[in-house]
Amino acid sequence: MTALHPTTDLRLSAAMREGSRAEHQAAEDSTFMAELLAGRVNQQGYADYLLRLRGVYATLEETVRAHRADPAVAAVHDTALERVDALDDDLDHWAPGGPRAVDSPAADAYRQRLVAAAAEWPALLVAHHYTRYLGDLSGGQAIGRVLDRTFDLGGTGIAFYDFAQIAKPKIYKDGYRARLDELGTTAGEQARIVDEVRMAFRLNQEVFAELGERLEAYAR
Ligand code: HEM
């Protein structure tokens, strides 16, 4: 990313996707996700998931905003993606009047890593940004539709999956990947960012694992 380092022909976006393929599959296969998509998680279970996401996105969006002058962070930062307000709207639906904070070691560890990654090298935030928002704009769209059907929501309570300012997710994702690729990262920088993508997937996995331990209480 600096003129002092040689650039590489590798595309950062491709390295991030290829480098996290196994982790993505593991996330898809997590018991909590599978049960949720099969319609076997109740309102409390989904609310508990949203509460964890709320904490994670609050920290993600705060750290990204704080580092938006960094060229790598600037390449992806976009207020149209921000999810905290949507999560609050959804929590009003799934847990009306309930708390907005949650006791969650997995969410806390995720938030702590976001802060530490930003302090270590702000470009590492790109890995976290990619893992959540490109996921939300991809498989997340299907998850929203399944929830809508399963709980017969009529489009309510799923604001999290609705990016009102992004009309065409596919085109948006193409532009996002192009901006990553234009950063001119070196092979060494790419390796660090890909490692952080894997870390981000693992942190998500830990959130699913935590929820998975409570599936009996969430049975629907
Ligand atoms: C059952 C759960 C999931 C399903 C069915 C799913 C499905 C998909 C699909 C079909 C794509 C490809 C979309 C495309 O080609 O544009 C995708 C991309 C992606 N997903 Fe997932 N996903 C799931 C869970 C997750 C989770 C938990 C995360 C991370 C927290 C995640 C992160 C991503 C990312 C970052 C991409 C973009 C890959 C890229 O193009 O570089 N996904 N997902």
Coordinates of C-alpha atoms and ligand atoms in Angstrom, one line a residue:
M1 CA 0.0 0.0 0.0
T2 CA 3.0 2.3 0.2
A3 CA 5.2 3.2 -2.7
L4 CA 8.1 1.7 -0.8
H5 CA 6.8 -1.8 -1.3
P6 CA 6.5 -3.7 -4.5
T7 CA 2.9 -4.5 -5.5
T8 CA 1.7 -7.9 -6.5
D9 CA -0.4 -9.3 -9.3
L10 CA -2.6 -11.1 -6.8
R11 CA -6.1 -9.5 -6.4
L12 CA -6.8 -8.8 -2.7
S13 CA -10.5 -9.5 -3.1
A14 CA -9.8 -13.0 -4.6
A15 CA -7.2 -13.7 -1.9
M16 CA -9.7 -12.9 0.8
R17 CA -12.5 -15.0 -0.7
E18 CA -10.2 -18.0 -1.5
G19 CA -8.4 -17.7 1.8
S20 CA -11.6 -18.0 3.8
R21 CA -13.4 -20.6 1.8
A22 CA -13.1 -23.3 4.5
E23 CA -14.1 -20.9 7.3
H24 CA -17.1 -19.8 5.3
Q25 CA -18.2 -23.4 4.9
A26 CA -17.8 -23.9 8.6
A27 CA -19.9 -20.9 9.4
E28 CA -22.7 -22.1 7.0
D29 CA -22.5 -25.5 8.7
S30 CA -22.7 -24.2 12.3
T31 CA -25.5 -25.8 14.2
F32 CA -27.1 -22.6 15.3
M33 CA -27.2 -21.2 11.7
A34 CA -28.6 -24.5 10.4
E35 CA -31.3 -24.7 13.1
L36 CA -32.2 -21.0 12.5
L37 CA -32.6 -21.6 8.8
A38 CA -34.6 -24.7 9.4
G39 CA -37.0 -22.7 11.4
R40 CA -36.2 -24.4 14.7
V41 CA -35.0 -21.4 16.7
N42 CA -37.5 -19.4 18.6
Q43 CA -38.0 -15.6 19.1
Q44 CA -35.7 -15.5 22.2
G45 CA -32.9 -17.3 20.2
Y46 CA -33.1 -14.9 17.3
A47 CA -33.2 -11.9 19.7
D48 CA -30.1 -13.3 21.5
Y49 CA -28.3 -13.5 18.1
L50 CA -29.3 -9.9 17.3
L51 CA -28.1 -8.6 20.6
R52 CA -24.7 -10.1 20.0
L53 CA -24.6 -8.6 16.5
R54 CA -25.6 -5.3 17.9
G55 CA -22.6 -5.1 20.1
V56 CA -20.3 -6.3 17.4
Y57 CA -21.6 -3.8 14.8
A58 CA -21.5 -0.9 17.3
T59 CA -17.8 -1.5 17.8
L60 CA -17.1 -2.3 14.1
E61 CA -18.8 0.9 12.9
E62 CA -17.2 3.0 15.6
T63 CA -13.7 1.7 14.8
V64 CA -14.2 2.0 11.1
R65 CA -15.4 5.6 11.5
A66 CA -12.5 6.5 13.7
H67 CA -10.0 5.2 11.1
R68 CA -11.7 6.3 7.9
A69 CA -8.7 8.5 7.0
D70 CA -6.7 5.4 6.5
P71 CA -6.6 4.7 2.7
A72 CA -7.6 1.0 3.1
V73 CA -10.4 1.8 5.5
A74 CA -11.5 4.7 3.3
A75 CA -11.8 2.3 0.3
V76 CA -14.6 0.4 2.1
H77 CA -16.1 2.8 4.5
D78 CA -19.7 3.7 3.5
T79 CA -22.4 4.9 5.9
A80 CA -25.0 3.1 3.6
L81 CA -23.8 -0.1 5.1
E82 CA -24.2 0.8 8.8
R83 CA -26.4 -1.7 10.6
V84 CA -26.8 -0.5 14.2
D85 CA -30.1 1.4 13.6
A86 CA -31.5 -1.5 11.7
L87 CA -30.5 -3.9 14.5
D88 CA -32.3 -1.6 17.0
D89 CA -35.4 -1.6 14.9
D90 CA -35.3 -5.4 14.7
L91 CA -34.7 -5.7 18.4
D92 CA -37.8 -3.6 19.0
H93 CA -39.6 -6.3 17.1
W94 CA -38.0 -9.4 18.5
A95 CA -37.4 -8.2 22.1
P96 CA -39.6 -5.2 22.7
G97 CA -38.6 -3.2 25.7
G98 CA -35.8 -5.6 26.4
P99 CA -32.1 -4.8 27.1
R100 CA -29.8 -3.8 24.3
A101 CA -26.7 -5.1 25.9
V102 CA -25.9 -8.7 26.5
D103 CA -23.5 -10.8 28.6
S104 CA -21.6 -12.6 25.8
P105 CA -18.0 -13.7 26.1
A106 CA -18.0 -14.5 22.3
A107 CA -19.3 -11.0 21.4
D108 CA -16.9 -9.4 23.8
A109 CA -13.9 -11.3 22.4
Y110 CA -15.0 -10.2 18.9
R111 CA -15.3 -6.5 19.9
Q112 CA -11.9 -6.7 21.7
R113 CA -10.2 -8.1 18.5
L114 CA -11.8 -5.2 16.5
V115 CA -10.2 -2.7 18.8
A116 CA -6.9 -4.5 18.9
A117 CA -6.8 -5.0 15.1
A118 CA -7.4 -1.3 14.5
A119 CA -4.6 -0.4 16.9
E120 CA -2.2 -3.0 15.3
W121 CA -2.8 -1.9 11.7
P122 CA -6.0 -0.1 10.6
A123 CA -6.1 -2.0 7.3
L124 CA -6.9 -5.1 9.3
L125 CA -10.4 -3.5 9.8
V126 CA -11.0 -4.1 6.1
A127 CA -10.9 -7.8 6.8
H128 CA -13.7 -7.4 9.5
H129 CA -15.6 -5.0 7.3
Y130 CA -15.5 -7.5 4.4
T131 CA -16.5 -10.5 6.5
R132 CA -19.6 -9.0 7.9
Y133 CA -20.9 -6.6 5.2
L134 CA -20.1 -8.7 2.1
G135 CA -21.7 -11.6 3.9
D136 CA -24.8 -9.6 4.8
L137 CA -25.0 -8.5 1.1
S138 CA -24.6 -12.2 0.0
G139 CA -25.9 -15.2 1.9
G140 CA -27.5 -12.7 4.4
Q141 CA -30.1 -11.7 1.8
A142 CA -31.2 -15.4 1.6
I143 CA -31.2 -15.6 5.4
G144 CA -33.6 -12.6 5.6
R145 CA -36.0 -14.2 3.1
V146 CA -36.0 -17.5 5.1
L147 CA -36.7 -15.8 8.3
D148 CA -39.5 -13.8 6.7
R149 CA -41.1 -17.1 5.5
T150 CA -40.4 -19.1 8.6
F151 CA -41.8 -16.6 11.1
D152 CA -44.4 -15.2 8.7
L153 CA -43.1 -11.7 9.3
G154 CA -44.6 -10.0 6.3
G155 CA -41.3 -8.0 6.0
T156 CA -41.1 -6.8 9.6
G157 CA -38.2 -7.5 12.0
I158 CA -35.7 -8.1 9.2
A159 CA -34.4 -4.6 8.7
F160 CA -30.9 -6.0 9.3
Y161 CA -31.0 -7.6 5.8
D162 CA -32.4 -4.5 4.1
F163 CA -29.8 -2.1 2.7
A164 CA -32.2 0.6 1.6
Q165 CA -29.5 2.7 -0.1
I166 CA -28.0 -0.2 -2.0
A167 CA -30.4 -1.1 -4.8
K168 CA -28.3 -3.8 -6.4
P169 CA -26.1 -5.8 -4.0
K170 CA -24.3 -7.6 -6.8
I171 CA -23.1 -4.4 -8.4
Y172 CA -22.2 -3.0 -5.1
K173 CA -20.1 -6.0 -4.2
D174 CA -18.3 -5.8 -7.6
G175 CA -17.4 -2.1 -6.9
Y176 CA -16.3 -3.0 -3.3
R177 CA -14.0 -5.8 -4.6
A178 CA -12.6 -3.4 -7.3
R179 CA -11.8 -0.8 -4.6
L180 CA -9.9 -3.5 -2.6
D181 CA -8.0 -4.5 -5.6
E182 CA -7.0 -1.0 -6.5
L183 CA -5.3 -0.6 -3.1
G184 CA -2.1 -2.1 -4.5
T185 CA -1.4 -4.2 -1.5
T186 CA 1.8 -6.2 -1.4
A187 CA 1.8 -10.0 -1.0
G188 CA 2.8 -9.6 2.6
E189 CA 0.0 -7.2 3.3
Q190 CA -2.5 -9.4 1.6
A191 CA -1.4 -12.4 3.8
R192 CA -2.0 -10.3 6.9
I193 CA -5.4 -9.2 5.8
V194 CA -6.4 -12.8 4.7
D195 CA -5.3 -14.1 8.2
E196 CA -7.5 -11.4 9.7
V197 CA -10.5 -12.5 7.5
R198 CA -10.0 -16.0 8.9
M199 CA -9.9 -14.6 12.4
A200 CA -13.1 -12.7 11.7
F201 CA -14.8 -15.9 10.6
R202 CA -13.6 -17.7 13.7
L203 CA -15.0 -14.9 15.9
N204 CA -18.4 -15.3 14.2
Q205 CA -18.1 -19.0 14.7
E206 CA -17.6 -18.5 18.4
V207 CA -20.8 -16.4 18.5
F208 CA -22.7 -19.3 16.8
A209 CA -21.1 -21.8 19.2
E210 CA -22.2 -19.8 22.2
L211 CA -25.8 -19.7 20.9
G212 CA -25.5 -23.3 19.9
E213 CA -25.0 -24.2 23.5
R214 CA -28.4 -22.9 24.3
L215 CA -30.4 -24.5 21.6
E216 CA -32.5 -26.4 24.0
A217 CA -33.8 -23.1 25.5
Y218 CA -34.3 -21.8 21.9
A219 CA -36.3 -24.9 20.6
R220 CA -39.3 -23.9 18.6
Ligands
HEM1 C1 -26.0 -20.4 6.3 C2 -25.3 -19.3 6.3 C3 -24.7 -18.7 5.0 C4 -25.0 -18.9 3.7 C5 -26.1 -19.8 3.1 C6 -24.1 -18.1 2.9 C7 -24.1 -18.1 1.6 C8 -23.3 -17.3 0.8 C9 -23.3 -17.2 -0.6 C10 -24.2 -18.0 -1.5 C11 -22.3 -16.4 -1.0 C12 -21.9 -16.0 -2.4 C13 -22.6 -14.8 -3.0 C14 -22.0 -14.3 -4.2 O1 -21.4 -15.0 -5.0 O2 -22.1 -13.1 -4.4 C15 -21.7 -15.9 0.2 C16 -20.7 -14.9 0.2 C17 -20.1 -14.5 1.4 N1 -20.4 -14.8 2.7 FE1 -21.8 -16.2 3.2 N2 -23.3 -17.5 3.8 C18 -23.6 -17.8 5.1 C19 -23.0 -17.4 6.2 C20 -22.0 -16.5 6.3 C21 -21.4 -16.0 7.5 C22 -21.8 -16.4 8.9 C23 -20.5 -15.1 7.1 C24 -19.6 -14.2 8.0 C25 -19.8 -13.8 9.1 C26 -20.5 -15.0 5.7 C27 -19.6 -14.2 4.9 C28 -19.6 -14.2 3.5 C29 -18.7 -13.3 2.8 C30 -17.7 -12.4 3.3 C31 -19.1 -13.5 1.4 C32 -18.4 -12.8 0.2 C33 -17.4 -13.7 -0.5 C34 -16.8 -12.9 -1.6 O3 -17.4 -12.8 -2.7 O4 -15.7 -12.5 -1.5 N3 -21.4 -15.9 5.2 N4 -22.3 -16.4 1.3

